[in-house]
């Protein structure tokens, strides 16, 4: 049985819009009572086997809110053992808002927060939104089932990065499940201008370089659910990067890579299709943006397997008895390869005359990330170039970044 359900945004968009606003009510309460955490991480929701949860909110005796999409209830629990709920059903935003205020009061909290939605067109204060809204139980359960499947892949993707990374969390403003990686460098000041969102919030959210990916159920210019990926700031050549799978594309209007949910759901290997999108869009941002990938990445995590250490000061070249970089050299093309535990990494090059090679491409599988394998391949090419009296053009973004970080290698670069 396929764990990835079919999703029809147009068929449940009114329920989706209502759910979005209900999450905003609860999210704004959490925002008002939780100390600020970088990039608004203090305000998000998290996928659970039953729905979406806030995690504990430091108000009153400590309060947590769960949107239970199996029982179709909003459930509030607190530190003194009390639990209170009300049903998710056809209603108005104003009625939901009133029920939620009562729930917080009965749990011993302070139901005070900003009463206007964010990041939606023509925002109406929650207490004044009296339009009747439907609640499609089956559609909500399919949405939740999709979130559970997506969250599993997002979290697996997250394990191969040792730099700063966000949790896998749902932002109630834009209504997207997201995971973000950071280069470790400051970013240019964001221009702001996000509808119904204070500029200072947008600027704080993007004050570091990011490669971000996520999932939208639909809306905001899309009539279908989709995955997205973007970089801020977007490096030169990013929109033209080759990404996977074949159904992924660059959306000019949104200035992001998109992958329709249906393309993943209907794939022979949905998890693999989504992972290829996450990895390829990240690698495009990291390579073109000259991220220090050897420092930031590692192999995908596995249960009960401790990540191999990557201590500072470790030798750059293998010691006696370890695998050596091999070279396969031809009249027009060649490559360097390194095989560790049966997994091969390679760096390919082309000849441009007797005294010049062009490094075209570097491929280090995820299982070898974090072991400085890519650096060892480039180092070997530099040493061979010195020995043979030739020069290198590092056309490959990864090789170019490696050489750029080593001033002592510049003597072999073609000026």
Short mmCIF file of C-alpha atoms in Angstrom, two decimals:
data_model
loop_
_atom_site.label_atom_id
_atom_site.label_comp_id
_atom_site.label_asym_id
_atom_site.label_seq_id
_atom_site.Cartn_x
_atom_site.Cartn_y
_atom_site.Cartn_z
CA UNK A 1 0.00 0.00 0.00
CA UNK A 2 1.38 3.40 -1.01
CA UNK A 3 1.91 5.52 2.11
CA UNK A 4 1.77 8.63 -0.13
CA UNK A 5 -1.93 9.56 -0.54
CA UNK A 6 -3.37 11.42 -3.50
CA UNK A 7 -3.96 15.11 -2.78
CA UNK A 8 -6.43 17.27 -4.68
CA UNK A 9 -5.92 20.89 -3.64
CA UNK A 10 -8.85 22.25 -5.64
CA UNK A 11 -11.13 19.66 -4.04
CA UNK A 12 -10.33 20.72 -0.46
CA UNK A 13 -9.01 24.27 -0.82
CA UNK A 14 -11.80 25.80 1.30
CA UNK A 15 -11.04 23.39 4.14
CA UNK A 16 -7.31 23.99 3.55
CA UNK A 17 -7.83 27.76 3.82
CA UNK A 18 -9.80 27.32 7.05
CA UNK A 19 -7.16 25.03 8.55
CA UNK A 20 -4.47 27.53 7.60
CA UNK A 21 -6.27 30.25 9.58
CA UNK A 22 -6.91 27.98 12.57
CA UNK A 23 -3.19 27.19 12.70
CA UNK A 24 -2.50 30.92 12.59
CA UNK A 25 -4.70 31.51 15.66
CA UNK A 26 -2.77 28.94 17.66
CA UNK A 27 0.57 29.90 16.15
CA UNK A 28 0.13 33.55 17.07
CA UNK A 29 -0.62 32.53 20.66
CA UNK A 30 2.61 30.51 20.74
CA UNK A 31 4.51 33.43 19.17
CA UNK A 32 3.22 35.83 21.83
CA UNK A 33 4.34 33.65 24.76
CA UNK A 34 7.59 32.04 23.58
CA UNK A 35 11.01 33.76 23.61
CA UNK A 36 12.26 34.56 20.13
CA UNK A 37 14.42 31.87 18.54
CA UNK A 38 16.45 32.59 15.42
CA UNK A 39 14.54 32.65 12.13
CA UNK A 40 11.11 32.46 13.87
CA UNK A 41 11.75 28.87 14.96
CA UNK A 42 9.93 29.65 18.21
CA UNK A 43 6.58 29.85 16.42
CA UNK A 44 6.33 26.70 14.32
CA UNK A 45 4.41 23.42 14.44
CA UNK A 46 5.82 19.87 14.27
CA UNK A 47 4.40 16.78 12.58
CA UNK A 48 3.28 14.02 14.94
CA UNK A 49 1.66 10.62 14.29
CA UNK A 50 -1.68 12.26 15.13
CA UNK A 51 -1.36 15.71 13.58
CA UNK A 52 0.49 18.96 14.24
CA UNK A 53 1.77 20.05 17.67
CA UNK A 54 3.27 23.24 19.09
CA UNK A 55 5.66 21.72 21.65
CA UNK A 56 5.41 23.21 25.19
CA UNK A 57 4.54 26.92 25.41
CA UNK A 58 5.83 28.74 28.54
CA UNK A 59 2.48 30.19 29.60
CA UNK A 60 0.74 29.45 32.89
CA UNK A 61 1.58 25.90 33.99
CA UNK A 62 3.08 25.16 30.56
CA UNK A 63 0.72 24.46 27.66
CA UNK A 64 0.93 22.35 24.50
CA UNK A 65 -1.59 22.43 21.66
CA UNK A 66 -2.21 19.52 19.30
CA UNK A 67 -4.27 19.57 16.13
CA UNK A 68 -5.40 15.95 16.26
CA UNK A 69 -6.28 15.03 12.66
CA UNK A 70 -7.29 11.48 13.59
CA UNK A 71 -9.89 12.46 16.19
CA UNK A 72 -10.48 15.87 14.52
CA UNK A 73 -10.00 17.90 17.66
CA UNK A 74 -7.86 20.70 19.03
CA UNK A 75 -6.38 19.33 22.24
CA UNK A 76 -4.71 21.45 24.91
CA UNK A 77 -2.69 19.91 27.73
CA UNK A 78 -0.85 21.60 30.56
CA UNK A 79 1.67 20.93 33.30
CA UNK A 80 -0.92 20.36 36.03
CA UNK A 81 -2.35 17.35 34.21
CA UNK A 82 -5.44 18.97 32.71
CA UNK A 83 -6.48 18.28 29.12
CA UNK A 84 -9.22 20.18 27.28
CA UNK A 85 -10.39 19.85 23.69
CA UNK A 86 -12.93 21.07 21.16
CA UNK A 87 -13.94 19.61 17.81
CA UNK A 88 -12.62 20.52 14.39
CA UNK A 89 -15.80 20.83 12.33
CA UNK A 90 -17.58 23.17 9.90
CA UNK A 91 -17.56 26.57 11.61
CA UNK A 92 -16.25 30.13 11.32
CA UNK A 93 -12.81 31.49 12.15
CA UNK A 94 -14.46 33.73 14.75
CA UNK A 95 -16.01 30.71 16.49
CA UNK A 96 -12.73 28.80 16.39
CA UNK A 97 -10.99 31.85 17.86
CA UNK A 98 -13.55 32.09 20.68
CA UNK A 99 -13.26 28.36 21.47
CA UNK A 100 -9.47 28.59 21.56
CA UNK A 101 -9.48 31.58 23.94
CA UNK A 102 -11.72 29.63 26.27
CA UNK A 103 -9.48 26.55 26.08
CA UNK A 104 -6.37 28.55 27.03
CA UNK A 105 -8.16 30.26 29.91
CA UNK A 106 -9.39 26.94 31.30
CA UNK A 107 -5.84 25.54 31.12
CA UNK A 108 -4.57 28.42 33.25
CA UNK A 109 -2.91 30.37 30.45
CA UNK A 110 -3.22 33.97 29.22
CA UNK A 111 -5.06 34.04 25.86
CA UNK A 112 -3.45 37.26 24.64
CA UNK A 113 -1.91 37.58 21.17
CA UNK A 114 -2.18 39.57 17.95
CA UNK A 115 -5.59 38.95 16.42
CA UNK A 116 -4.85 39.43 12.71
CA UNK A 117 -3.58 36.76 10.28
CA UNK A 118 -0.30 37.10 8.41
CA UNK A 119 0.80 36.28 4.87
CA UNK A 120 -2.75 35.98 3.50
CA UNK A 121 -4.49 38.38 1.09
CA UNK A 122 -7.04 40.77 2.58
CA UNK A 123 -6.54 39.68 6.21
CA UNK A 124 -9.61 39.85 8.43
CA UNK A 125 -9.22 39.89 12.23
CA UNK A 126 -9.93 36.42 13.60
CA UNK A 127 -12.74 37.64 15.86
CA UNK A 128 -14.52 39.30 12.91
CA UNK A 129 -14.25 36.49 10.35
CA UNK A 130 -17.82 35.14 10.38
CA UNK A 131 -17.79 33.39 6.99
CA UNK A 132 -18.90 29.77 7.22
CA UNK A 133 -16.03 27.36 6.54
CA UNK A 134 -16.28 23.66 5.65
CA UNK A 135 -14.26 20.90 7.26
CA UNK A 136 -13.54 17.88 5.05
CA UNK A 137 -12.36 15.15 7.43
CA UNK A 138 -11.11 12.77 4.76
CA UNK A 139 -9.11 15.50 3.00
CA UNK A 140 -7.53 16.57 6.29
CA UNK A 141 -6.52 12.99 7.04
CA UNK A 142 -4.96 12.61 3.58
CA UNK A 143 -3.05 15.85 4.13
CA UNK A 144 -1.78 14.57 7.47
CA UNK A 145 -0.77 11.23 5.95
CA UNK A 146 1.22 13.11 3.32
CA UNK A 147 2.93 15.24 5.99
CA UNK A 148 4.02 12.10 7.86
CA UNK A 149 5.55 10.64 4.68
CA UNK A 150 7.24 13.93 3.75
CA UNK A 151 8.58 14.58 7.24
CA UNK A 152 10.31 11.19 7.22
CA UNK A 153 12.25 12.05 4.04
CA UNK A 154 13.00 15.62 5.17
CA UNK A 155 14.45 14.33 8.43
CA UNK A 156 16.53 11.71 6.62
CA UNK A 157 17.88 14.49 4.36
CA UNK A 158 18.69 16.56 7.45
CA UNK A 159 20.99 13.86 8.87
CA UNK A 160 23.64 14.37 6.15
CA UNK A 161 24.45 17.92 7.26
CA UNK A 162 26.56 18.82 10.30
CA UNK A 163 26.32 22.58 9.79
CA UNK A 164 23.46 24.67 11.13
CA UNK A 165 20.13 23.23 10.01
CA UNK A 166 16.56 23.98 10.99
CA UNK A 167 14.25 21.35 12.44
CA UNK A 168 11.63 19.98 10.06
CA UNK A 169 8.78 22.29 10.99
CA UNK A 170 5.60 23.86 9.64
CA UNK A 171 5.30 27.63 9.37
CA UNK A 172 1.72 28.73 9.94
CA UNK A 173 2.21 32.03 8.09
CA UNK A 174 2.98 30.56 4.69
CA UNK A 175 1.51 27.14 5.60
CA UNK A 176 4.52 25.11 4.47
CA UNK A 177 6.55 22.28 5.93
CA UNK A 178 10.20 23.26 5.58
CA UNK A 179 13.81 22.32 6.30
CA UNK A 180 16.66 24.80 5.84
CA UNK A 181 20.45 24.47 5.66
CA UNK A 182 22.84 27.35 6.36
CA UNK A 183 26.26 28.06 4.86
CA UNK A 184 27.52 29.72 8.05
CA UNK A 185 27.90 33.10 6.36
CA UNK A 186 25.91 36.32 6.73
CA UNK A 187 23.50 37.21 3.94
CA UNK A 188 22.67 40.61 2.38
CA UNK A 189 19.84 42.49 4.07
CA UNK A 190 16.53 41.08 2.86
CA UNK A 191 14.36 43.68 1.10
CA UNK A 192 11.21 42.69 3.00
CA UNK A 193 7.91 43.37 1.32
CA UNK A 194 6.23 40.04 2.20
CA UNK A 195 2.45 40.71 2.31
CA UNK A 196 1.09 41.07 5.85
CA UNK A 197 4.47 40.24 7.41
CA UNK A 198 6.61 42.82 9.24
CA UNK A 199 9.84 43.58 7.39
CA UNK A 200 11.92 43.04 10.52
CA UNK A 201 10.64 39.45 10.74
CA UNK A 202 11.53 38.72 7.10
CA UNK A 203 14.95 40.32 7.48
CA UNK A 204 15.78 38.34 10.60
CA UNK A 205 14.61 35.15 8.91
CA UNK A 206 17.06 35.66 6.06
CA UNK A 207 20.06 37.23 7.78
CA UNK A 208 22.17 34.15 6.97
CA UNK A 209 22.78 32.38 3.66
CA UNK A 210 20.33 29.52 3.21
CA UNK A 211 19.33 26.65 1.00
CA UNK A 212 15.74 25.84 1.87
CA UNK A 213 13.24 23.24 0.74
CA UNK A 214 9.66 22.56 1.70
CA UNK A 215 6.14 21.48 0.83
CA UNK A 216 3.01 23.51 0.14
CA UNK A 217 -0.47 21.93 0.06
CA UNK A 218 -1.38 24.47 -2.66
CA UNK A 219 -2.45 28.08 -2.99
CA UNK A 220 -0.39 31.23 -3.34
CA UNK A 221 -0.42 30.96 -7.11
CA UNK A 222 -0.36 27.14 -7.31
CA UNK A 223 -3.49 25.07 -7.91
CA UNK A 224 -1.75 21.87 -6.85
CA UNK A 225 0.42 20.66 -3.96
CA UNK A 226 4.14 20.89 -4.60
CA UNK A 227 7.64 20.80 -3.18
CA UNK A 228 9.85 23.85 -3.54
CA UNK A 229 13.51 24.76 -3.14
CA UNK A 230 15.29 28.11 -3.16
CA UNK A 231 18.52 29.77 -2.07
CA UNK A 232 18.96 33.17 -0.46
CA UNK A 233 20.85 34.91 -1.84
CA UNK A 234 20.48 32.96 -5.08
CA UNK A 235 23.99 32.47 -6.56
CA UNK A 236 24.70 33.17 -10.20
CA UNK A 237 23.52 30.38 -12.47
CA UNK A 238 21.22 28.86 -9.82
CA UNK A 239 18.00 28.96 -11.85
CA UNK A 240 19.72 27.16 -14.75
CA UNK A 241 21.11 24.37 -12.57
CA UNK A 242 20.31 20.78 -13.50
CA UNK A 243 18.13 19.31 -10.73
CA UNK A 244 16.36 16.00 -10.21
CA UNK A 245 13.99 14.32 -10.84
CA UNK A 246 13.05 15.12 -14.44
CA UNK A 247 9.65 16.51 -13.38
CA UNK A 248 11.30 19.31 -11.33
CA UNK A 249 11.41 22.74 -12.96
CA UNK A 250 12.24 26.39 -12.33
CA UNK A 251 9.15 28.56 -11.67
CA UNK A 252 9.86 32.08 -12.89
CA UNK A 253 6.97 33.69 -11.00
CA UNK A 254 7.98 32.23 -7.63
CA UNK A 255 11.74 32.23 -8.41
CA UNK A 256 12.05 28.73 -6.97
CA UNK A 257 12.52 25.18 -8.13
CA UNK A 258 9.24 23.27 -8.00
CA UNK A 259 8.37 19.58 -7.97
CA UNK A 260 4.66 18.66 -8.15
CA UNK A 261 3.57 16.42 -5.29
CA UNK A 262 1.86 14.14 -7.82
CA UNK A 263 5.22 13.39 -9.46
CA UNK A 264 6.50 12.08 -6.13
CA UNK A 265 3.30 10.32 -5.09
CA UNK A 266 3.08 8.41 -8.38
CA UNK A 267 6.79 7.54 -8.61
CA UNK A 268 8.00 3.95 -8.29
CA UNK A 269 10.13 5.11 -5.35
CA UNK A 270 8.48 8.25 -3.88
CA UNK A 271 11.05 8.62 -1.08
CA UNK A 272 13.91 8.40 -3.58
CA UNK A 273 12.30 10.88 -5.98
CA UNK A 274 11.85 13.46 -3.22
CA UNK A 275 15.37 12.87 -1.86
CA UNK A 276 16.85 13.46 -5.31
CA UNK A 277 15.07 16.84 -5.43
CA UNK A 278 16.31 17.83 -1.97
CA UNK A 279 19.90 16.79 -2.66
CA UNK A 280 20.21 18.20 -6.19
CA UNK A 281 18.73 21.60 -5.35
CA UNK A 282 20.91 21.88 -2.24
CA UNK A 283 24.03 20.89 -4.19
CA UNK A 284 23.24 23.52 -6.83
CA UNK A 285 23.03 26.21 -4.14
CA UNK A 286 26.10 24.96 -2.28
CA UNK A 287 28.35 24.50 -5.32
CA UNK A 288 27.39 27.74 -7.06
CA UNK A 289 27.47 29.62 -3.75
CA UNK A 290 30.90 28.17 -2.84
CA UNK A 291 29.79 26.63 0.45
CA UNK A 292 32.44 24.69 2.38
CA UNK A 293 30.79 21.36 1.67
CA UNK A 294 33.55 19.20 3.16
CA UNK A 295 33.12 21.01 6.45
CA UNK A 296 29.30 21.07 6.42
CA UNK A 297 28.34 17.61 5.18
CA UNK A 298 28.49 14.02 6.36
CA UNK A 299 26.98 10.67 5.41
CA UNK A 300 23.25 10.06 5.92
CA UNK A 301 22.53 8.95 9.45
CA UNK A 302 21.44 5.40 10.26
CA UNK A 303 19.89 4.00 13.45
CA UNK A 304 22.43 2.83 16.06
CA UNK A 305 25.39 3.99 13.96
CA UNK A 306 27.51 6.80 15.41
CA UNK A 307 28.69 9.33 12.85
CA UNK A 308 32.38 8.95 12.06
CA UNK A 309 34.46 11.71 13.73
CA UNK A 310 35.89 14.49 11.56
CA UNK A 311 38.35 16.04 13.98
CA UNK A 312 40.27 19.22 13.22
CA UNK A 313 43.87 18.61 12.26
CA UNK A 314 43.22 15.20 10.69
CA UNK A 315 45.65 14.49 7.84
CA UNK A 316 44.46 15.43 4.38
CA UNK A 317 46.09 12.39 2.78
CA UNK A 318 45.40 8.77 3.64
CA UNK A 319 47.79 6.97 5.95
CA UNK A 320 49.58 3.74 5.15
CA UNK A 321 47.08 0.96 4.52
CA UNK A 322 44.22 3.30 3.61
CA UNK A 323 42.70 3.65 0.13
CA UNK A 324 44.67 5.79 -2.33
CA UNK A 325 43.44 8.21 -4.97
CA UNK A 326 43.73 6.55 -8.38
CA UNK A 327 44.05 8.24 -11.77
CA UNK A 328 42.70 7.02 -15.10
CA UNK A 329 44.28 9.19 -17.80
CA UNK A 330 43.35 9.17 -21.49
CA UNK A 331 44.28 11.23 -24.54
CA UNK A 332 41.15 13.45 -24.28
CA UNK A 333 39.60 12.74 -20.90
CA UNK A 334 40.48 11.30 -17.55
CA UNK A 335 39.37 11.03 -13.99
CA UNK A 336 40.53 10.65 -10.41
CA UNK A 337 38.73 8.06 -8.29
CA UNK A 338 38.73 7.05 -4.65
CA UNK A 339 36.93 3.94 -3.44
CA UNK A 340 36.17 3.55 0.27
CA UNK A 341 34.23 0.57 1.58
CA UNK A 342 33.04 -0.14 -1.94
CA UNK A 343 31.72 3.39 -2.54
CA UNK A 344 33.36 5.35 -5.33
CA UNK A 345 33.93 9.12 -5.58
CA UNK A 346 35.27 10.63 -8.76
CA UNK A 347 36.52 13.86 -10.31
CA UNK A 348 36.47 14.00 -14.11
CA UNK A 349 38.58 16.21 -16.34
CA UNK A 350 39.14 17.00 -20.03
CA UNK A 351 42.38 17.81 -21.82
CA UNK A 352 42.65 21.17 -23.59
CA UNK A 353 46.09 20.73 -25.11
CA UNK A 354 49.36 19.32 -23.88
CA UNK A 355 49.70 21.67 -20.92
CA UNK A 356 46.13 22.22 -19.72
CA UNK A 357 43.34 20.17 -18.14
CA UNK A 358 39.81 21.29 -17.28
CA UNK A 359 38.18 19.81 -14.18
CA UNK A 360 34.57 19.29 -15.32
CA UNK A 361 32.78 17.46 -12.57
CA UNK A 362 33.14 16.11 -9.02
CA UNK A 363 30.83 13.47 -7.56
CA UNK A 364 31.10 12.47 -3.90
CA UNK A 365 28.24 10.14 -2.83
CA UNK A 366 26.44 10.93 0.38
CA UNK A 367 27.99 7.90 2.11
CA UNK A 368 31.43 9.53 1.81
CA UNK A 369 30.50 13.08 2.78
CA UNK A 370 32.39 14.57 5.70
CA UNK A 371 35.60 12.60 5.04
CA UNK A 372 37.34 15.28 2.92
CA UNK A 373 37.16 12.93 -0.05
CA UNK A 374 36.51 15.75 -2.52
CA UNK A 375 39.45 17.74 -1.17
CA UNK A 376 41.72 14.72 -1.55
CA UNK A 377 40.72 14.35 -5.21
CA UNK A 378 41.48 18.00 -5.95
CA UNK A 379 44.73 17.85 -3.97
CA UNK A 380 45.90 14.90 -6.06
CA UNK A 381 45.14 16.77 -9.29
CA UNK A 382 47.15 19.77 -8.03
CA UNK A 383 50.12 17.59 -7.09
CA UNK A 384 50.05 15.83 -10.47
CA UNK A 385 49.82 19.17 -12.31
CA UNK A 386 52.94 20.39 -10.52
CA UNK A 387 54.81 17.20 -11.29
CA UNK A 388 53.81 17.23 -14.97
CA UNK A 389 54.23 20.97 -15.48
CA UNK A 390 50.64 21.60 -16.59
CA UNK A 391 47.88 24.02 -15.54
CA UNK A 392 44.30 23.50 -14.38
CA UNK A 393 41.05 25.30 -15.17
CA UNK A 394 38.62 24.37 -12.32
CA UNK A 395 35.34 24.62 -14.24
CA UNK A 396 33.61 22.41 -11.65
CA UNK A 397 32.22 24.70 -8.89
CA UNK A 398 33.32 22.30 -6.16
CA UNK A 399 36.92 22.10 -7.43
CA UNK A 400 36.98 25.86 -7.91
CA UNK A 401 35.85 26.39 -4.31
CA UNK A 402 38.47 23.96 -2.99
CA UNK A 403 41.30 25.64 -4.90
CA UNK A 404 40.03 29.04 -3.80
CA UNK A 405 40.36 27.98 -0.16
CA UNK A 406 43.99 26.91 -0.66
CA UNK A 407 46.21 29.85 -1.73
CA UNK A 408 49.15 27.45 -1.92
CA UNK A 409 47.45 25.70 -4.87
CA UNK A 410 47.10 28.82 -7.03
CA UNK A 411 50.37 28.19 -8.87
CA UNK A 412 48.74 25.50 -11.05
CA UNK A 413 45.64 27.53 -11.97
CA UNK A 414 45.45 28.85 -15.54
CA UNK A 415 45.41 32.63 -15.31
#
